[in-house]
PDB file of C-alpha atoms in Angstrom:
ATOM      1  CA  LEU Z 229      20.433  48.243 -19.238  1.00  0.00           C
ATOM      2  CA  GLN Z 230      23.099  46.268 -20.206  1.00  0.00           C
ATOM      3  CA  VAL Z 231      22.587  42.692 -22.541  1.00  0.00           C
ATOM      4  CA  ILE Z 232      25.682  40.840 -22.746  1.00  0.00           C
ATOM      5  CA  ASP Z 233      25.526  37.881 -25.700  1.00  0.00           C
ATOM      6  CA  ARG Z 234      26.562  34.715 -24.527  1.00  0.00           C
ATOM      7  CA  SER Z 235      24.648  32.828 -27.447  1.00  0.00           C
ATOM      8  CA  GLY Z 236      27.752  32.616 -29.658  1.00  0.00           C
ATOM      9  CA  ALA Z 237      25.857  34.429 -32.698  1.00  0.00           C
ATOM     10  CA  ARG Z 238      28.124  37.612 -31.478  1.00  0.00           C
ATOM     11  CA  PHE Z 239      31.388  35.087 -32.614  1.00  0.00           C
ATOM     12  CA  GLY Z 240      30.425  33.535 -35.722  1.00  0.00           C
ATOM     13  CA  GLU Z 241      29.656  30.552 -34.514  1.00  0.00           C
ATOM     14  CA  TYR Z 242      26.494  30.029 -36.693  1.00  0.00           C
ATOM     15  CA  GLU Z 243      27.837  31.106 -39.658  1.00  0.00           C
ATOM     16  CA  ASP Z 244      29.758  28.464 -41.248  1.00  0.00           C
ATOM     17  CA  VAL Z 245      27.063  25.438 -41.882  1.00  0.00           C
ATOM     18  CA  SER Z 246      29.435  22.827 -42.877  1.00  0.00           C
ATOM     19  CA  ARG Z 247      30.388  22.820 -39.082  1.00  0.00           C
ATOM     20  CA  VAL Z 248      27.082  21.724 -38.348  1.00  0.00           C
ATOM     21  CA  GLU Z 249      26.196  17.781 -37.704  1.00  0.00           C
ATOM     22  CA  LYS Z 250      23.497  16.365 -40.202  1.00  0.00           C
ATOM     23  CA  TYR Z 251      22.296  13.955 -40.360  1.00  0.00           C
ATOM     24  CA  GLU Z 252      22.557  11.047 -43.208  1.00  0.00           C
ATOM     25  CA  ILE Z 253      21.196   7.709 -43.669  1.00  0.00           C
ATOM     26  CA  ALA Z 254      22.175   5.015 -46.342  1.00  0.00           C
ATOM     27  CA  GLU Z 255      20.487   4.735 -49.940  1.00  0.00           C
ATOM     28  CA  SER Z 256      19.424   1.178 -49.083  1.00  0.00           C
ATOM     29  CA  ASP Z 257      17.942   1.809 -45.597  1.00  0.00           C
ATOM     30  CA  TYR Z 258      16.285   4.254 -46.940  1.00  0.00           C
ATOM     31  CA  ASP Z 259      14.922   2.284 -49.623  1.00  0.00           C
ATOM     32  CA  LYS Z 260      13.679  -0.107 -47.063  1.00  0.00           C
ATOM     33  CA  ARG Z 261      11.537   2.566 -45.351  1.00  0.00           C
ATOM     34  CA  PRO Z 262       8.062   1.950 -45.927  1.00  0.00           C
ATOM     35  CA  GLU Z 263       6.453   6.000 -45.742  1.00  0.00           C
ATOM     36  CA  THR Z 264       9.061   7.889 -47.360  1.00  0.00           C
ATOM     37  CA  LEU Z 265       8.230  10.120 -50.645  1.00  0.00           C
ATOM     38  CA  ARG Z 266      10.726   7.591 -53.056  1.00  0.00           C
ATOM     39  CA  SER Z 267       8.204   4.802 -51.429  1.00  0.00           C
ATOM     40  CA  PHE Z 268       5.208   6.907 -52.421  1.00  0.00           C
ATOM     41  CA  LEU Z 269       6.029   7.835 -55.904  1.00  0.00           C
ATOM     42  CA  ARG Z 270       7.265   4.020 -56.736  1.00  0.00           C
ATOM     43  CA  GLN Z 271       3.826   2.731 -55.126  1.00  0.00           C
ATOM     44  CA  ARG Z 272       1.428   5.470 -57.745  1.00  0.00           C
ATOM     45  CA  GLN Z 273       4.454   5.200 -60.786  1.00  0.00           C
ATOM     46  CA  TRP Z 274       4.861   9.002 -60.433  1.00  0.00           C
ATOM     47  CA  GLY Z 275       8.406  11.117 -61.995  1.00  0.00           C
ATOM     48  CA  ARG Z 276      11.038   9.331 -63.219  1.00  0.00           C
ATOM     49  CA  TYR Z 277       9.300   6.046 -60.928  1.00  0.00           C
ATOM     50  CA  ASP Z 278       6.671   5.970 -64.360  1.00  0.00           C
ATOM     51  CA  ALA Z 279       8.651   4.180 -66.768  1.00  0.00           C
ATOM     52  CA  GLU Z 280       5.622   4.111 -69.242  1.00  0.00           C
ATOM     53  CA  GLY Z 281       4.947   8.133 -69.130  1.00  0.00           C
ATOM     54  CA  THR Z 282       9.099   8.274 -69.372  1.00  0.00           C
ATOM     55  CA  GLN Z 283       8.958   6.117 -72.717  1.00  0.00           C
ATOM     56  CA  ARG Z 284       6.235   8.241 -74.070  1.00  0.00           C
ATOM     57  CA  ARG Z 285       7.337  11.874 -73.074  1.00  0.00           C
ATOM     58  CA  ALA Z 286      10.794  10.335 -75.138  1.00  0.00           C
ATOM     59  CA  ALA Z 287       8.904   9.170 -77.870  1.00  0.00           C
ATOM     60  CA  GLU Z 288       7.047  12.782 -78.146  1.00  0.00           C
ATOM     61  CA  GLN Z 289      10.139  14.530 -78.364  1.00  0.00           C
ATOM     62  CA  GLN Z 290      11.481  12.120 -81.014  1.00  0.00           C
ATOM     63  CA  GLN Z 291       8.182  13.467 -82.860  1.00  0.00           C
ATOM     64  CA  ARG Z 292       8.711  17.274 -81.973  1.00  0.00           C
ATOM     65  CA  GLU Z 293      12.359  16.638 -83.436  1.00  0.00           C
ATOM     66  CA  ALA Z 294      11.470  14.919 -86.427  1.00  0.00           C
ATOM     67  CA  GLN Z 295       8.560  17.802 -87.026  1.00  0.00           C
ATOM     68  CA  GLU Z 296      11.179  20.668 -86.292  1.00  0.00           C
ATOM     69  CA  ALA Z 297      14.076  18.665 -88.887  1.00  0.00           C
ATOM     70  CA  ALA Z 298      11.364  18.597 -91.663  1.00  0.00           C
ATOM     71  CA  MET Z 299      10.426  22.171 -91.338  1.00  0.00           C
ATOM     72  CA  ALA Z 300      13.645  23.605 -91.167  1.00  0.00           C
ATOM     73  CA  ALA Z 301      14.588  21.250 -94.093  1.00  0.00           C
ATOM     74  CA  ALA Z 302      11.925  23.075 -96.314  1.00  0.00           C
ATOM     75  CA  ILE Z 303      13.058  26.381 -95.702  1.00  0.00           C
ATOM     76  CA  PRO Z 304      15.555  27.834 -98.071  1.00  0.00           C
ATOM     77  CA  LEU Z 305      18.876  29.783 -97.488  1.00  0.00           C
ATOM     78  CA  GLY Z 306      18.127  33.176 -98.893  1.00  0.00           C
ATOM     79  CA  ALA Z 307      14.530  33.293 -99.082  1.00  0.00           C
ATOM     80  CA  ARG Z 308      12.381  36.189 -98.346  1.00  0.00           C
ATOM     81  CA  CYS Z 309      10.135  35.279 -95.222  1.00  0.00           C
ATOM     82  CA  GLN Z 310       7.861  36.593 -92.054  1.00  0.00           C
ATOM     83  CA  VAL Z 311       8.861  35.954 -88.827  1.00  0.00           C
ATOM     84  CA  ARG Z 312       6.437  35.834 -86.335  1.00  0.00           C
ATOM     85  CA  VAL Z 313       7.633  35.347 -82.526  1.00  0.00           C
ATOM     86  CA  PRO Z 314       4.907  35.228 -79.847  1.00  0.00           C
ATOM     87  CA  GLY Z 315       4.735  38.060 -78.196  1.00  0.00           C
ATOM     88  CA  GLN Z 316       6.647  40.480 -81.075  1.00  0.00           C
ATOM     89  CA  PRO Z 317       5.575  41.895 -83.978  1.00  0.00           C
ATOM     90  CA  CYS Z 318       5.964  40.528 -87.792  1.00  0.00           C
ATOM     91  CA  LYS Z 319       8.729  41.185 -89.052  1.00  0.00           C
ATOM     92  CA  LEU Z 320      10.168  40.524 -92.742  1.00  0.00           C
ATOM     93  CA  ALA Z 321      13.784  38.952 -93.202  1.00  0.00           C
ATOM     94  CA  THR Z 322      15.756  37.107 -95.266  1.00  0.00           C
ATOM     95  CA  VAL Z 323      16.732  33.388 -94.345  1.00  0.00           C
ATOM     96  CA  MET Z 324      20.737  33.429 -93.910  1.00  0.00           C
ATOM     97  CA  TYR Z 325      21.502  30.199 -91.804  1.00  0.00           C
ATOM     98  CA  VAL Z 326      19.383  26.929 -91.265  1.00  0.00           C
ATOM     99  CA  GLY Z 327      21.024  24.100 -89.375  1.00  0.00           C
ATOM    100  CA  THR Z 328      21.693  22.825 -85.849  1.00  0.00           C
ATOM    101  CA  CYS Z 329      23.458  25.359 -83.213  1.00  0.00           C
ATOM    102  CA  GLN Z 330      24.035  22.590 -80.366  1.00  0.00           C
ATOM    103  CA  THR Z 331      27.323  24.168 -79.008  1.00  0.00           C
ATOM    104  CA  ASP Z 332      26.074  28.016 -78.553  1.00  0.00           C
ATOM    105  CA  PHE Z 333      22.125  27.396 -78.492  1.00  0.00           C
ATOM    106  CA  LYS Z 334      19.339  24.837 -77.035  1.00  0.00           C
ATOM    107  CA  PRO Z 335      19.672  21.916 -78.740  1.00  0.00           C
ATOM    108  CA  GLY Z 336      17.367  21.579 -82.060  1.00  0.00           C
ATOM    109  CA  TYR Z 337      17.056  23.685 -85.155  1.00  0.00           C
ATOM    110  CA  TRP Z 338      17.237  27.236 -85.923  1.00  0.00           C
ATOM    111  CA  VAL Z 339      17.027  29.722 -88.579  1.00  0.00           C
ATOM    112  CA  GLY Z 340      19.308  32.597 -88.838  1.00  0.00           C
ATOM    113  CA  VAL Z 341      17.805  35.856 -90.622  1.00  0.00           C
ATOM    114  CA  ARG Z 342      18.825  38.952 -91.134  1.00  0.00           C
ATOM    115  CA  TYR Z 343      15.981  41.773 -90.593  1.00  0.00           C
ATOM    116  CA  ASP Z 344      15.348  44.426 -93.140  1.00  0.00           C
ATOM    117  CA  GLU Z 345      15.167  46.521 -90.155  1.00  0.00           C
ATOM    118  CA  PRO Z 346      17.822  46.838 -87.235  1.00  0.00           C
ATOM    119  CA  LEU Z 347      15.131  44.474 -84.914  1.00  0.00           C
ATOM    120  CA  GLY Z 348      17.649  41.680 -84.419  1.00  0.00           C
ATOM    121  CA  LYS Z 349      19.993  40.517 -81.708  1.00  0.00           C
ATOM    122  CA  HIS Z 350      23.520  40.243 -83.032  1.00  0.00           C
ATOM    123  CA  ASP Z 351      25.365  40.223 -86.271  1.00  0.00           C
ATOM    124  CA  GLY Z 352      25.255  36.941 -87.028  1.00  0.00           C
ATOM    125  CA  SER Z 353      27.514  35.912 -84.981  1.00  0.00           C
ATOM    126  CA  VAL Z 354      26.743  34.465 -81.532  1.00  0.00           C
ATOM    127  CA  GLY Z 355      29.505  33.290 -78.715  1.00  0.00           C
ATOM    128  CA  GLY Z 356      32.160  34.227 -80.820  1.00  0.00           C
ATOM    129  CA  ARG Z 357      31.053  31.995 -83.831  1.00  0.00           C
ATOM    130  CA  ARG Z 358      30.091  33.175 -86.943  1.00  0.00           C
ATOM    131  CA  TYR Z 359      27.462  31.516 -88.781  1.00  0.00           C
ATOM    132  CA  PHE Z 360      26.255  34.337 -91.344  1.00  0.00           C
ATOM    133  CA  GLU Z 361      26.781  37.959 -92.250  1.00  0.00           C
ATOM    134  CA  CYS Z 362      25.159  41.242 -91.548  1.00  0.00           C
ATOM    135  CA  GLN Z 363      25.171  44.680 -89.850  1.00  0.00           C
ATOM    136  CA  PRO Z 364      24.963  44.675 -86.343  1.00  0.00           C
ATOM    137  CA  LYS Z 365      21.479  44.266 -84.939  1.00  0.00           C
ATOM    138  CA  TYR Z 366      19.844  42.962 -88.087  1.00  0.00           C
ATOM    139  CA  GLY Z 367      20.283  39.520 -87.183  1.00  0.00           C
ATOM    140  CA  ALA Z 368      18.863  37.194 -85.277  1.00  0.00           C
ATOM    141  CA  PHE Z 369      18.034  33.445 -84.785  1.00  0.00           C
ATOM    142  CA  VAL Z 370      15.022  32.075 -84.335  1.00  0.00           C
ATOM    143  CA  LYS Z 371      12.764  28.124 -84.406  1.00  0.00           C
ATOM    144  CA  PRO Z 372      11.663  26.670 -87.438  1.00  0.00           C
ATOM    145  CA  GLN Z 373       8.144  27.072 -86.814  1.00  0.00           C
ATOM    146  CA  SER Z 374       8.521  31.036 -86.485  1.00  0.00           C
ATOM    147  CA  VAL Z 375       9.558  31.418 -89.922  1.00  0.00           C
ATOM    148  CA  THR Z 376       7.106  31.617 -93.224  1.00  0.00           C
ATOM    149  CA  PRO Z 377       9.187  31.416 -96.108  1.00  0.00           C
ATOM    150  CA  GLY Z 378       7.589  32.999 -99.225  1.00  0.00           C
ATOM    151  CA  ASP Z 379       7.306  36.036-101.619  1.00  0.00           C
ATOM    152  CA  PHE Z 380       8.198  38.916 -99.130  1.00  0.00           C
ATOM    153  CA  PRO Z 381       9.697  42.201-100.950  1.00  0.00           C
ATOM    154  CA  GLU Z 382      11.463  44.433 -98.755  1.00  0.00           C
ATOM    155  CA  GLU Z 383       9.423  47.610 -97.709  1.00  0.00           C
ATOM    156  CA  ASP Z 384      10.288  50.572 -99.520  1.00  0.00           C
ATOM    157  CA  ASP Z 385      10.228  53.056 -96.713  1.00  0.00           C
ATOM    158  CA  GLY Z 386      10.630  56.696 -99.215  1.00  0.00           C
ATOM    159  CA  LEU Z 387      13.664  57.537 -98.098  1.00  0.00           C
ATOM    160  CA  GLU Z 388      15.613  56.605-101.422  1.00  0.00           C
ATOM    161  CA  ASP Z 389      13.700  58.910-103.540  1.00  0.00           C
ATOM    162  CA  GLU Z 390      15.059  60.629-106.473  1.00  0.00           C
ATOM    163  CA  LEU Z 391      16.079  64.604-106.142  1.00  0.00           C
TER     164      LEU Z 391
END
């Protein structure tokens, strides 16, 4: 049995999809059609066509940012703290940085901490920019809601006993 492939797949005819002619419609023509996804969303005021919902979400976002700023302002530099990140064990640390890091992180306020043990991710610098000094693997940035400042003395591991 001998098979000869004359479909064009052998020559790479179907690999470059940029050569395939596509159907395109003008935005104004698409807007005039009654049974499109865009008209469906407009009729029901869903997604970006829900002006009231968009305003509500923007107001909620501003409120969250204001709460985060207030929480960050209540955390003093150099204070001992307890860090409770969801899904991780509770850790003791010292606050080394409080502020925004918009160029290197997600927007918002961040708290840079120096852990008592090497449980961190870095040495106080992220993306080549130094925010604070600490040993490698002792530093981390967490959101203000994960930090509880207070009187949390460093735990004595018993390794520095006198002989």
